[in-house]
GROMACS .gro file of C-alpha atoms in nm:
model
  510
    1MET     CA    1  -0.001   0.000  -0.002
    2SER     CA    2   0.117   0.354  -0.074
    3ARG     CA    3   0.030   0.695   0.055
    4GLY     CA    4  -0.276   0.850  -0.101
    5THR     CA    5  -0.228   1.153  -0.332
    6ASN     CA    6  -0.534   1.364  -0.264
    7GLY     CA    7  -0.397   1.710  -0.308
    8GLY     CA    8  -0.114   1.651  -0.060
    9THR     CA    9  -0.340   1.497   0.198
   10GLY     CA   10  -0.373   1.143   0.318
   11GLY     CA   11  -0.661   0.923   0.222
   12GLY     CA   12  -0.980   0.898   0.423
   13LEU     CA   13  -1.302   0.702   0.482
   14LEU     CA   14  -1.620   0.777   0.680
   15VAL     CA   15  -1.772   0.474   0.853
   16ALA     CA   16  -2.139   0.553   0.891
   17GLY     CA   17  -2.418   0.322   1.027
   18THR     CA   18  -2.783   0.253   0.958
   19THR     CA   19  -2.847   0.308   1.330
   20SER     CA   20  -2.676   0.382   1.663
   21ASP     CA   21  -2.484   0.076   1.780
   22ALA     CA   22  -2.461  -0.073   1.435
   23GLY     CA   23  -2.091  -0.136   1.498
   24LYS     CA   24  -1.931   0.181   1.369
   25SER     CA   25  -1.685   0.211   1.658
   26VAL     CA   26  -1.551  -0.144   1.636
   27VAL     CA   27  -1.547  -0.141   1.254
   28THR     CA   28  -1.344   0.185   1.261
   29ALA     CA   29  -1.102   0.028   1.511
   30GLY     CA   30  -1.080  -0.287   1.302
   31ILE     CA   31  -0.990  -0.094   0.991
   32CYS     CA   32  -0.729   0.103   1.185
   33ARG     CA   33  -0.569  -0.213   1.316
   34TRP     CA   34  -0.577  -0.378   0.969
   35LEU     CA   35  -0.413  -0.076   0.811
   36VAL     CA   36  -0.141  -0.033   1.072
   37ARG     CA   37  -0.049  -0.398   1.030
   38GLN     CA   38   0.000  -0.328   0.658
   39GLY     CA   39   0.246  -0.047   0.741
   40VAL     CA   40   0.000   0.239   0.685
   41LYS     CA   41   0.024   0.539   0.919
   42VAL     CA   42  -0.340   0.574   1.018
   43ALA     CA   43  -0.545   0.781   1.267
   44PRO     CA   44  -0.909   0.762   1.381
   45PHE     CA   45  -1.140   1.064   1.389
   46LYS     CA   46  -1.487   1.140   1.515
   47ALA     CA   47  -1.602   1.501   1.471
   48GLN     CA   48  -1.872   1.492   1.735
   49ASN     CA   49  -1.921   1.229   1.997
   50MET     CA   50  -2.203   1.197   2.253
   51SER     CA   51  -2.075   0.979   2.534
   52LEU     CA   52  -2.036   0.952   2.910
   53ASN     CA   53  -1.733   0.728   2.859
   54SER     CA   54  -1.435   0.956   2.813
   55PHE     CA   55  -1.062   0.951   2.845
   56VAL     CA   56  -0.783   1.201   2.918
   57THR     CA   57  -0.500   1.235   2.666
   58ARG     CA   58  -0.141   1.302   2.765
   59GLU     CA   59  -0.188   1.674   2.697
   60GLY     CA   60  -0.479   1.680   2.940
   61ALA     CA   61  -0.761   1.686   2.687
   62GLU     CA   62  -1.088   1.499   2.729
   63ILE     CA   63  -1.204   1.284   2.438
   64GLY     CA   64  -1.444   0.984   2.394
   65ARG     CA   65  -1.303   0.653   2.508
   66ALA     CA   66  -1.399   0.499   2.173
   67GLN     CA   67  -1.156   0.728   1.999
   68ALA     CA   68  -0.885   0.646   2.253
   69MET     CA   69  -0.949   0.278   2.181
   70GLN     CA   70  -0.931   0.342   1.806
   71ALA     CA   71  -0.600   0.525   1.851
   72GLN     CA   72  -0.468   0.223   2.034
   73ALA     CA   73  -0.588   0.009   1.745
   74ALA     CA   74  -0.388   0.242   1.513
   75ARG     CA   75  -0.089   0.232   1.752
   76VAL     CA   76  -0.080   0.607   1.788
   77GLU     CA   77  -0.115   0.837   2.088
   78PRO     CA   78  -0.472   0.977   2.118
   79THR     CA   79  -0.509   1.356   2.089
   80ALA     CA   80  -0.798   1.611   2.100
   81LEU     CA   81  -0.771   1.635   1.716
   82MET     CA   82  -0.926   1.288   1.697
   83ASN     CA   83  -1.247   1.398   1.873
   84PRO     CA   84  -1.279   1.780   1.868
   85VAL     CA   85  -1.638   1.789   1.994
   86LEU     CA   86  -1.759   1.569   2.283
   87LEU     CA   87  -2.109   1.601   2.425
   88LYS     CA   88  -2.156   1.464   2.778
   89PRO     CA   89  -2.530   1.432   2.865
   90GLY     CA   90  -2.644   1.582   3.195
   91SER     CA   91  -3.018   1.521   3.134
   92ASP     CA   92  -3.247   1.415   2.857
   93ARG     CA   93  -3.235   1.770   2.713
   94SER     CA   94  -2.887   1.912   2.785
   95SER     CA   95  -2.524   1.822   2.762
   96GLN     CA   96  -2.189   1.960   2.860
   97VAL     CA   97  -2.006   2.063   2.546
   98VAL     CA   98  -1.635   1.974   2.546
   99LEU     CA   99  -1.442   2.148   2.263
  100MET     CA  100  -1.090   2.047   2.183
  101GLY     CA  101  -1.070   1.862   2.510
  102ARG     CA  102  -1.197   2.140   2.738
  103PRO     CA  103  -1.554   2.199   2.865
  104VAL     CA  104  -1.705   2.526   2.728
  105GLY     CA  105  -2.048   2.506   2.892
  106GLU     CA  106  -2.384   2.336   2.916
  107MET     CA  107  -2.620   2.356   2.626
  108SER     CA  108  -2.966   2.233   2.544
  109ALA     CA  109  -3.017   2.010   2.243
  110ARG     CA  110  -3.222   2.282   2.080
  111GLY     CA  111  -2.958   2.538   2.135
  112TYR     CA  112  -2.678   2.316   2.009
  113HIS     CA  113  -2.862   2.212   1.689
  114GLY     CA  114  -3.003   2.558   1.655
  115GLY     CA  115  -2.680   2.720   1.564
  116ARG     CA  116  -2.380   2.622   1.778
  117GLN     CA  117  -2.322   2.298   1.589
  118GLU     CA  118  -2.285   2.477   1.255
  119GLN     CA  119  -2.034   2.721   1.416
  120LEU     CA  120  -1.813   2.422   1.506
  121LEU     CA  121  -1.785   2.291   1.145
  122GLY     CA  122  -1.478   2.499   1.076
  123THR     CA  123  -1.299   2.365   1.382
  124VAL     CA  124  -1.392   2.009   1.297
  125LEU     CA  125  -1.270   2.040   0.934
  126GLU     CA  126  -0.943   2.201   1.052
  127CYS     CA  127  -0.876   1.907   1.284
  128LEU     CA  128  -0.951   1.657   1.008
  129ALA     CA  129  -0.729   1.843   0.764
  130GLU     CA  130  -0.441   1.843   1.013
  131LEU     CA  131  -0.475   1.476   1.063
  132ARG     CA  132  -0.494   1.406   0.686
  133GLY     CA  133  -0.179   1.614   0.642
  134THR     CA  134   0.004   1.402   0.897
  135TYR     CA  135  -0.125   1.051   0.830
  136ASP     CA  136  -0.149   0.826   0.531
  137ALA     CA  137  -0.511   0.760   0.612
  138VAL     CA  138  -0.773   0.887   0.853
  139ILE     CA  139  -1.072   0.660   0.931
  140CYS     CA  140  -1.366   0.868   1.044
  141GLU     CA  141  -1.655   0.739   1.249
  142GLY     CA  142  -2.004   0.885   1.198
  143ALA     CA  143  -2.280   0.911   1.463
  144GLY     CA  144  -2.623   0.758   1.466
  145SER     CA  145  -2.750   0.746   1.106
  146PRO     CA  146  -2.640   0.965   0.818
  147ALA     CA  147  -3.010   0.986   0.716
  148GLU     CA  148  -3.130   1.193   1.009
  149ILE     CA  149  -3.322   1.426   0.776
  150ASN     CA  150  -3.427   1.660   1.058
  151LEU     CA  151  -3.063   1.735   1.138
  152ARG     CA  152  -2.908   1.757   0.792
  153ARG     CA  153  -2.863   2.133   0.788
  154THR     CA  154  -2.653   2.129   1.105
  155ASP     CA  155  -2.474   1.797   1.050
  156ILE     CA  156  -2.100   1.808   1.125
  157VAL     CA  157  -2.037   1.439   1.184
  158ASN     CA  158  -2.188   1.235   0.900
  159MET     CA  159  -2.261   1.363   0.548
  160GLY     CA  160  -2.168   1.717   0.644
  161ILE     CA  161  -1.813   1.593   0.692
  162ALA     CA  162  -1.825   1.371   0.384
  163ARG     CA  163  -1.936   1.661   0.163
  164ASN     CA  164  -1.685   1.912   0.296
  165ALA     CA  165  -1.387   1.677   0.308
  166ARG     CA  166  -1.498   1.469   0.002
  167LEU     CA  167  -1.481   1.142   0.197
  168PRO     CA  168  -1.620   0.809   0.064
  169VAL     CA  169  -1.881   0.666   0.295
  170LEU     CA  170  -1.915   0.303   0.402
  171VAL     CA  171  -2.254   0.227   0.567
  172VAL     CA  172  -2.248  -0.045   0.837
  173GLY     CA  173  -2.566  -0.241   0.917
  174ASP     CA  174  -2.625  -0.480   1.206
  175ILE     CA  175  -2.795  -0.776   1.052
  176ASP     CA  176  -2.851  -0.931   1.392
  177ARG     CA  177  -3.123  -0.678   1.449
  178GLY     CA  178  -3.306  -0.773   1.127
  179GLY     CA  179  -3.418  -0.555   0.838
  180VAL     CA  180  -3.066  -0.480   0.721
  181PHE     CA  181  -3.153  -0.465   0.349
  182ALA     CA  182  -3.437  -0.217   0.409
  183SER     CA  183  -3.206  -0.011   0.636
  184PHE     CA  184  -2.931   0.001   0.373
  185PHE     CA  185  -3.173   0.102   0.092
  186GLY     CA  186  -3.363   0.348   0.305
  187THR     CA  187  -3.046   0.512   0.429
  188VAL     CA  188  -2.931   0.587   0.074
  189ALA     CA  189  -3.282   0.679  -0.049
  190LEU     CA  190  -3.326   0.948   0.221
  191LEU     CA  191  -3.005   1.128   0.126
  192SER     CA  192  -2.985   1.422  -0.113
  193PRO     CA  193  -2.830   1.369  -0.456
  194GLU     CA  194  -2.510   1.551  -0.354
  195ASP     CA  195  -2.486   1.323  -0.043
  196GLN     CA  196  -2.558   1.003  -0.226
  197GLU     CA  197  -2.263   1.050  -0.456
  198PHE     CA  198  -2.028   0.983  -0.159
  199VAL     CA  199  -2.199   0.667  -0.035
  200ALA     CA  200  -1.975   0.400  -0.186
  201GLY     CA  201  -2.141   0.091  -0.043
  202PHE     CA  202  -2.222  -0.131   0.255
  203LEU     CA  203  -2.071  -0.356   0.523
  204VAL     CA  204  -2.285  -0.620   0.694
  205ASN     CA  205  -2.203  -0.665   1.063
  206LYS     CA  206  -2.286  -0.955   1.308
  207PHE     CA  207  -2.390  -1.214   1.046
  208ARG     CA  208  -2.468  -1.567   1.172
  209GLY     CA  209  -2.479  -1.864   0.940
  210ASP     CA  210  -2.391  -1.948   0.579
  211VAL     CA  211  -2.288  -1.636   0.381
  212SER     CA  212  -2.397  -1.799   0.056
  213LEU     CA  213  -2.757  -1.771   0.174
  214LEU     CA  214  -2.709  -1.392   0.202
  215GLU     CA  215  -2.552  -1.343  -0.138
  216PRO     CA  216  -2.873  -1.321  -0.345
  217GLY     CA  217  -2.991  -1.039  -0.122
  218LEU     CA  218  -2.655  -0.857  -0.163
  219ASP     CA  219  -2.686  -0.895  -0.543
  220MET     CA  220  -3.035  -0.751  -0.539
  221LEU     CA  221  -2.920  -0.461  -0.317
  222LYS     CA  222  -2.646  -0.380  -0.567
  223ASN     CA  223  -2.898  -0.385  -0.854
  224LEU     CA  224  -3.135  -0.161  -0.661
  225THR     CA  225  -2.871   0.091  -0.541
  226GLY     CA  226  -2.582   0.057  -0.779
  227ARG     CA  227  -2.357   0.009  -0.472
  228ARG     CA  228  -2.164  -0.302  -0.370
  229THR     CA  229  -2.119  -0.467  -0.028
  230TYR     CA  230  -1.755  -0.452   0.087
  231GLY     CA  231  -1.779  -0.733   0.339
  232VAL     CA  232  -1.988  -0.953   0.566
  233LEU     CA  233  -1.848  -0.966   0.921
  234PRO     CA  234  -1.947  -1.268   1.130
  235PHE     CA  235  -2.098  -1.236   1.479
  236GLN     CA  236  -1.830  -1.269   1.747
  237HIS     CA  237  -1.870  -1.251   2.126
  238GLY     CA  238  -1.679  -1.011   2.344
  239LEU     CA  239  -1.596  -0.736   2.092
  240GLY     CA  240  -1.809  -0.452   2.241
  241ILE     CA  241  -1.511  -0.263   2.384
  242ASP     CA  242  -1.518   0.097   2.508
  243GLU     CA  243  -1.871   0.173   2.394
  244GLU     CA  244  -2.015   0.517   2.374
  245ASP     CA  245  -2.384   0.586   2.388
  246GLY     CA  246  -2.508   0.441   2.710
  247LEU     CA  247  -2.488   0.096   2.876
  248ARG     CA  248  -2.508  -0.175   2.617
  249VAL     CA  249  -2.568  -0.451   2.863
  250SER     CA  250  -2.869  -0.578   3.055
  251LEU     CA  251  -2.880  -0.463   3.414
  252ARG     CA  252  -2.918  -0.834   3.496
  253GLY     CA  253  -2.633  -0.941   3.268
  254SER     CA  254  -2.261  -0.958   3.277
  255VAL     CA  255  -2.023  -0.702   3.138
  256ARG     CA  256  -2.058  -0.695   2.760
  257GLU     CA  257  -2.075  -1.050   2.623
  258SER     CA  258  -1.761  -1.167   2.802
  259GLU     CA  259  -1.737  -1.521   2.930
  260VAL     CA  260  -1.624  -1.584   3.283
  261SER     CA  261  -1.317  -1.810   3.293
  262SER     CA  262  -1.281  -2.071   3.570
  263PRO     CA  263  -1.132  -1.934   3.891
  264VAL     CA  264  -0.770  -2.009   3.991
  265GLY     CA  265  -0.873  -2.059   4.353
  266GLU     CA  266  -1.163  -2.247   4.494
  267ASP     CA  267  -1.421  -1.962   4.482
  268ILE     CA  268  -1.548  -1.711   4.231
  269LEU     CA  269  -1.567  -1.341   4.327
  270ARG     CA  270  -1.895  -1.166   4.267
  271VAL     CA  271  -1.893  -0.793   4.186
  272ALA     CA  272  -2.208  -0.579   4.176
  273VAL     CA  273  -2.195  -0.240   4.003
  274CYS     CA  274  -2.470   0.005   4.095
  275ALA     CA  275  -2.625   0.114   3.767
  276ILE     CA  276  -2.666   0.473   3.880
  277PRO     CA  277  -2.817   0.747   3.657
  278LEU     CA  278  -2.583   0.912   3.405
  279MET     CA  279  -2.323   0.647   3.475
  280SER     CA  280  -1.987   0.741   3.327
  281ASN     CA  281  -1.676   0.545   3.255
  282PHE     CA  282  -1.838   0.212   3.343
  283THR     CA  283  -1.545   0.071   3.143
  284ASP     CA  284  -1.355   0.088   3.476
  285VAL     CA  285  -1.491  -0.255   3.564
  286ASP     CA  286  -1.384  -0.419   3.241
  287ALA     CA  287  -1.048  -0.503   3.402
  288LEU     CA  288  -1.227  -0.683   3.685
  289ALA     CA  289  -1.436  -0.883   3.434
  290ALA     CA  290  -1.114  -0.989   3.256
  291GLU     CA  291  -0.997  -1.165   3.571
  292PRO     CA  292  -1.063  -1.550   3.570
  293GLY     CA  293  -1.333  -1.626   3.824
  294VAL     CA  294  -1.466  -1.270   3.859
  295VAL     CA  295  -1.833  -1.223   3.777
  296VAL     CA  296  -1.945  -0.867   3.720
  297ARG     CA  297  -2.312  -0.756   3.712
  298PHE     CA  298  -2.484  -0.424   3.687
  299VAL     CA  299  -2.762  -0.401   3.951
  300ASP     CA  300  -3.036  -0.158   4.044
  301ARG     CA  301  -3.199  -0.327   4.344
  302ALA     CA  302  -3.089  -0.342   4.707
  303GLU     CA  303  -3.139  -0.720   4.730
  304GLU     CA  304  -2.886  -0.768   4.451
  305LEU     CA  305  -2.608  -0.641   4.679
  306VAL     CA  306  -2.661  -0.913   4.934
  307ASP     CA  307  -2.453  -1.183   4.779
  308ALA     CA  308  -2.192  -0.951   4.626
  309ASP     CA  309  -1.833  -0.979   4.747
  310LEU     CA  310  -1.758  -0.627   4.616
  311VAL     CA  311  -1.993  -0.344   4.531
  312VAL     CA  312  -1.867  -0.071   4.301
  313VAL     CA  313  -2.031   0.275   4.292
  314PRO     CA  314  -1.905   0.403   3.957
  315GLY     CA  315  -1.863   0.750   3.812
  316THR     CA  316  -2.155   0.967   3.706
  317ARG     CA  317  -2.230   1.297   3.535
  318GLY     CA  318  -2.495   1.357   3.802
  319THR     CA  319  -2.354   1.294   4.150
  320VAL     CA  320  -2.644   1.444   4.342
  321ARG     CA  321  -2.903   1.286   4.119
  322ALA     CA  322  -2.730   0.948   4.163
  323LEU     CA  323  -2.724   0.998   4.537
  324GLU     CA  324  -3.099   1.058   4.546
  325TRP     CA  325  -3.156   0.752   4.326
  326LEU     CA  326  -2.954   0.532   4.563
  327ARG     CA  327  -3.165   0.653   4.854
  328GLU     CA  328  -3.497   0.612   4.673
  329ARG     CA  329  -3.425   0.250   4.583
  330GLY     CA  330  -3.289   0.143   4.922
  331LEU     CA  331  -2.936   0.097   4.783
  332ALA     CA  332  -2.799   0.368   5.010
  333ASP     CA  333  -2.910   0.179   5.319
  334ALA     CA  334  -2.772  -0.148   5.173
  335LEU     CA  335  -2.435   0.020   5.123
  336ALA     CA  336  -2.436   0.151   5.482
  337ARG     CA  337  -2.509  -0.201   5.611
  338ARG     CA  338  -2.220  -0.338   5.405
  339ALA     CA  339  -1.982  -0.081   5.549
  340ALA     CA  340  -2.093  -0.157   5.905
  341GLU     CA  341  -2.042  -0.530   5.841
  342GLY     CA  342  -1.691  -0.478   5.696
  343ARG     CA  343  -1.787  -0.592   5.347
  344PRO     CA  344  -1.606  -0.432   5.058
  345VAL     CA  345  -1.731  -0.120   4.874
  346LEU     CA  346  -1.540   0.077   4.612
  347GLY     CA  347  -1.639   0.428   4.499
  348ILE     CA  348  -1.483   0.569   4.180
  349CYS     CA  349  -1.499   0.942   4.091
  350GLY     CA  350  -1.867   1.040   4.138
  351GLY     CA  351  -1.915   0.716   4.338
  352PHE     CA  352  -1.629   0.831   4.564
  353GLN     CA  353  -1.794   1.165   4.612
  354ILE     CA  354  -2.129   0.992   4.697
  355LEU     CA  355  -1.960   0.788   4.977
  356GLY     CA  356  -1.838   1.106   5.144
  357GLU     CA  357  -1.997   1.312   5.420
  358HIS     CA  358  -2.096   1.629   5.243
  359ILE     CA  359  -2.127   1.766   4.890
  360GLU     CA  360  -2.142   2.135   4.797
  361ASP     CA  361  -2.261   2.161   4.435
  362GLU     CA  362  -2.336   2.491   4.266
  363VAL     CA  363  -2.198   2.368   3.932
  364GLU     CA  364  -2.335   2.026   3.818
  365SER     CA  365  -2.678   2.009   3.986
  366ARG     CA  366  -2.682   2.352   4.151
  367ALA     CA  367  -2.835   2.173   4.454
  368GLY     CA  368  -2.615   2.353   4.704
  369GLN     CA  369  -2.541   2.168   5.028
  370VAL     CA  370  -2.620   1.796   5.019
  371ASP     CA  371  -2.539   1.522   5.265
  372GLY     CA  372  -2.351   1.222   5.123
  373LEU     CA  373  -2.370   0.866   5.255
  374GLY     CA  374  -2.114   0.941   5.524
  375LEU     CA  375  -1.912   0.624   5.467
  376LEU     CA  376  -1.583   0.805   5.408
  377PRO     CA  377  -1.438   1.120   5.582
  378VAL     CA  378  -1.452   1.333   5.268
  379ARG     CA  379  -1.607   1.671   5.193
  380VAL     CA  380  -1.657   1.761   4.824
  381ARG     CA  381  -1.692   2.106   4.665
  382PHE     CA  382  -1.772   2.132   4.300
  383ALA     CA  383  -1.543   2.371   4.111
  384ARG     CA  384  -1.621   2.528   3.771
  385GLU     CA  385  -1.287   2.420   3.633
  386LYS     CA  386  -1.270   2.050   3.546
  387THR     CA  387  -0.982   1.839   3.671
  388LEU     CA  388  -0.826   1.649   3.369
  389THR     CA  389  -0.507   1.468   3.463
  390ARG     CA  390  -0.316   1.143   3.415
  391PRO     CA  391  -0.185   1.062   3.764
  392VAL     CA  392   0.079   0.796   3.843
  393GLY     CA  393   0.148   0.656   4.192
  394GLU     CA  394   0.161   0.351   4.414
  395ALA     CA  395  -0.095   0.172   4.620
  396LEU     CA  396  -0.106  -0.160   4.804
  397GLY     CA  397   0.263  -0.188   4.730
  398GLU     CA  398   0.207  -0.184   4.354
  399PRO     CA  399   0.259   0.085   4.084
  400VAL     CA  400  -0.067   0.221   3.947
  401GLU     CA  401  -0.179   0.480   3.697
  402GLY     CA  402  -0.510   0.623   3.592
  403TYR     CA  403  -0.683   0.933   3.471
  404GLU     CA  404  -0.914   1.197   3.646
  405ILE     CA  405  -1.218   1.367   3.498
  406HIS     CA  406  -1.423   1.556   3.759
  407HIS     CA  407  -1.551   1.892   3.880
  408GLY     CA  408  -1.565   1.781   4.246
  409VAL     CA  409  -1.272   1.872   4.467
  410ALA     CA  410  -1.234   1.632   4.763
  411GLN     CA  411  -1.106   1.732   5.100
  412VAL     CA  412  -1.005   1.409   5.279
  413THR     CA  413  -1.007   1.448   5.656
  414GLY     CA  414  -0.922   1.097   5.780
  415GLY     CA  415  -0.896   0.731   5.695
  416THR     CA  416  -0.600   0.560   5.537
  417PRO     CA  417  -0.465   0.717   5.218
  418PHE     CA  418  -0.571   0.535   4.900
  419LEU     CA  419  -0.454   0.684   4.567
  420ASP     CA  420  -0.599   1.040   4.583
  421GLY     CA  421  -0.877   0.933   4.820
  422CYS     CA  422  -0.899   0.717   5.127
  423ARG     CA  423  -1.001   0.392   5.286
  424VAL     CA  424  -1.198   0.330   5.604
  425GLY     CA  425  -1.237  -0.037   5.697
  426GLU     CA  426  -1.345  -0.207   5.376
  427VAL     CA  427  -1.480   0.111   5.212
  428TRP     CA  428  -1.248   0.255   4.943
  429GLY     CA  429  -1.273   0.570   4.742
  430THR     CA  430  -1.074   0.740   4.468
  431HIS     CA  431  -1.118   0.982   4.171
  432TRP     CA  432  -0.888   0.773   3.955
  433HIS     CA  433  -1.045   0.605   3.660
  434GLY     CA  434  -0.855   0.317   3.497
  435SER     CA  435  -0.657   0.226   3.803
  436LEU     CA  436  -0.778  -0.137   3.789
  437GLU     CA  437  -0.606  -0.179   3.446
  438SER     CA  438  -0.275  -0.177   3.637
  439ASP     CA  439  -0.228  -0.554   3.675
  440GLY     CA  440  -0.030  -0.578   3.998
  441PHE     CA  441  -0.251  -0.324   4.175
  442ARG     CA  442  -0.567  -0.501   4.057
  443ARG     CA  443  -0.444  -0.833   4.187
  444ALA     CA  444  -0.347  -0.684   4.523
  445PHE     CA  445  -0.688  -0.513   4.555
  446LEU     CA  446  -0.875  -0.830   4.471
  447ARG     CA  447  -0.672  -1.024   4.731
  448GLU     CA  448  -0.788  -0.768   4.991
  449VAL     CA  449  -1.148  -0.796   4.875
  450ALA     CA  450  -1.142  -1.178   4.883
  451ALA     CA  451  -0.999  -1.182   5.232
  452ALA     CA  452  -1.262  -0.938   5.364
  453ALA     CA  453  -1.538  -1.133   5.186
  454GLY     CA  454  -1.416  -1.468   5.318
  455ARG     CA  455  -1.373  -1.608   4.970
  456ARG     CA  456  -1.103  -1.853   4.870
  457PHE     CA  457  -1.043  -1.659   4.554
  458VAL     CA  458  -0.690  -1.624   4.400
  459PRO     CA  459  -0.618  -1.369   4.126
  460ALA     CA  460  -0.446  -1.521   3.825
  461ALA     CA  461  -0.076  -1.439   3.828
  462ASP     CA  462  -0.054  -1.393   3.452
  463THR     CA  463  -0.363  -1.185   3.356
  464SER     CA  464  -0.251  -0.883   3.159
  465PHE     CA  465  -0.530  -0.643   3.077
  466GLY     CA  466  -0.314  -0.463   2.819
  467SER     CA  467  -0.240  -0.787   2.641
  468LEU     CA  468  -0.615  -0.883   2.646
  469ARG     CA  469  -0.700  -0.547   2.497
  470GLU     CA  470  -0.440  -0.592   2.225
  471GLU     CA  471  -0.584  -0.936   2.150
  472GLN     CA  472  -0.934  -0.789   2.113
  473LEU     CA  473  -0.799  -0.519   1.877
  474ASP     CA  474  -0.619  -0.783   1.676
  475ARG     CA  475  -0.942  -0.984   1.652
  476LEU     CA  476  -1.112  -0.672   1.506
  477GLY     CA  477  -0.827  -0.637   1.254
  478ASP     CA  478  -0.860  -1.003   1.167
  479LEU     CA  479  -1.237  -0.955   1.098
  480ILE     CA  480  -1.163  -0.688   0.840
  481GLU     CA  481  -0.871  -0.871   0.685
  482GLU     CA  482  -1.054  -1.206   0.654
  483HIS     CA  483  -1.413  -1.096   0.580
  484ALA     CA  484  -1.390  -0.766   0.388
  485ASP     CA  485  -1.262  -0.691   0.043
  486THR     CA  486  -0.952  -0.511   0.167
  487ASP     CA  487  -0.819  -0.421  -0.183
  488ALA     CA  488  -1.152  -0.249  -0.260
  489LEU     CA  489  -1.149  -0.082   0.080
  490TRP     CA  490  -0.800   0.059   0.019
  491ARG     CA  491  -0.906   0.196  -0.321
  492LEU     CA  492  -1.188   0.377  -0.142
  493ILE     CA  493  -0.956   0.521   0.120
  494GLU     CA  494  -0.698   0.623  -0.138
  495SER     CA  495  -0.913   0.743  -0.425
  496GLY     CA  496  -1.259   0.820  -0.292
  497ALA     CA  497  -1.605   0.695  -0.387
  498PRO     CA  498  -1.654   0.551  -0.736
  499THR     CA  499  -1.783   0.796  -0.995
  500GLY     CA  500  -2.122   0.763  -1.157
  501LEU     CA  501  -2.309   0.618  -0.863
  502PRO     CA  502  -2.683   0.635  -0.936
  503PHE     CA  503  -2.931   0.852  -0.750
  504ILE     CA  504  -3.190   0.656  -0.553
  505PRO     CA  505  -3.521   0.841  -0.515
  506PRO     CA  506  -3.688   1.006  -0.336
  507GLY     CA  507  -3.380   1.175  -0.181
  508ALA     CA  508  -3.384   1.412   0.116
  509PRO     CA  509  -3.690   1.635   0.157
  510ALA     CA  510  -3.635   1.993   0.048
   0.00000   0.00000   0.00000
């Protein structure tokens, strides 16, 4: 493969989807991993991301975790250029707007789509142009569907990007949901003529069975649209990594679709994660789920904490709202009983703040003075400036690193130091996200939990979360390499959409 020659810029591709959660994030990551294994210098890009799962880059910028994962797939360091606009929902109608890694304020959906979004198009295009001037290829991820006809005028993440940057578009459809042919055809048919000329074709995701049975439909789709299908990816378990738009698991299910390996010791370890409102960075527990013999569940009822060996109160974009929710459902009382009985509880970021004595919030909820659960000697005051750091330290005799994303400033007045927070008995609290990805620290922490819970659980000595993540990314690259027409994909990336693609009526409404 050689570097594209598109006016001095690298090649590019926009991965769109027929729906949210069609597989755009993992397909983008898979294409990045396939390309970098071919010696192509590649970067991911998502103009606008709506997610409560975010990450802090080395320069202290906040971006979506999906783009950080895609950068890892591309074997490059993530930067704010890869996700210039991040929207972090605070309610059903408003979000915090993070621009180039820094929060710039809260905005309603009406206000954002009513004008602010269009103003950001220049910034988005500048970031994309800078990446294309640096890399051989930039693989862009769309959002939702490109055929959101009510939002076309203000679109800066789907066809708005394709038109302005002249990117070919690959539309991904999740066949496991059903109706994929209608979704492909309808997506194209609802686009304007100028948008349709950039839609090169389709990619089927999550197919189960004999591909030969699907081929007649793919042939008919090509005859109907004039566009080919670039691959059929088979369904595989355990590939839903670092997701974006909400919790893609059942509250009664395990994390993602991961299978629990047999324990090393005699017992398994049960972890219950409180599924609090506006839960953020629930990816923190992925490292626990990767441990053989650890079973992770998301729960929303007090009785589901009874048999848990560890309860995790995760991060949230609504600390006060989550605190109220815990009290309304009886989970707050259940957590207090656990603490009194010396049974392990871990609070991370917003969860850490909830476990404290007192919260003063004139920023996030504007609720003013609020009592916390009082399980840790901590007082929290919300600052307007957001803390965005990548701390490194030591805990439980092991090196550990993480990242911080929070407005709350914690004053710790007692207990035993634990990372930036503290520990009292078997209640632990810290602002550090990602700390459990440090293998030695995670094993030491789980040994403490098992001892307190009376479980004969032994952490595996050789579990490497980083290696497991790399294996997942390689599996994504394998899917593309083995089940997509990679020569045709590269021609798209290097040369753009084929010319002469037919218009499919009726097109976008005027």
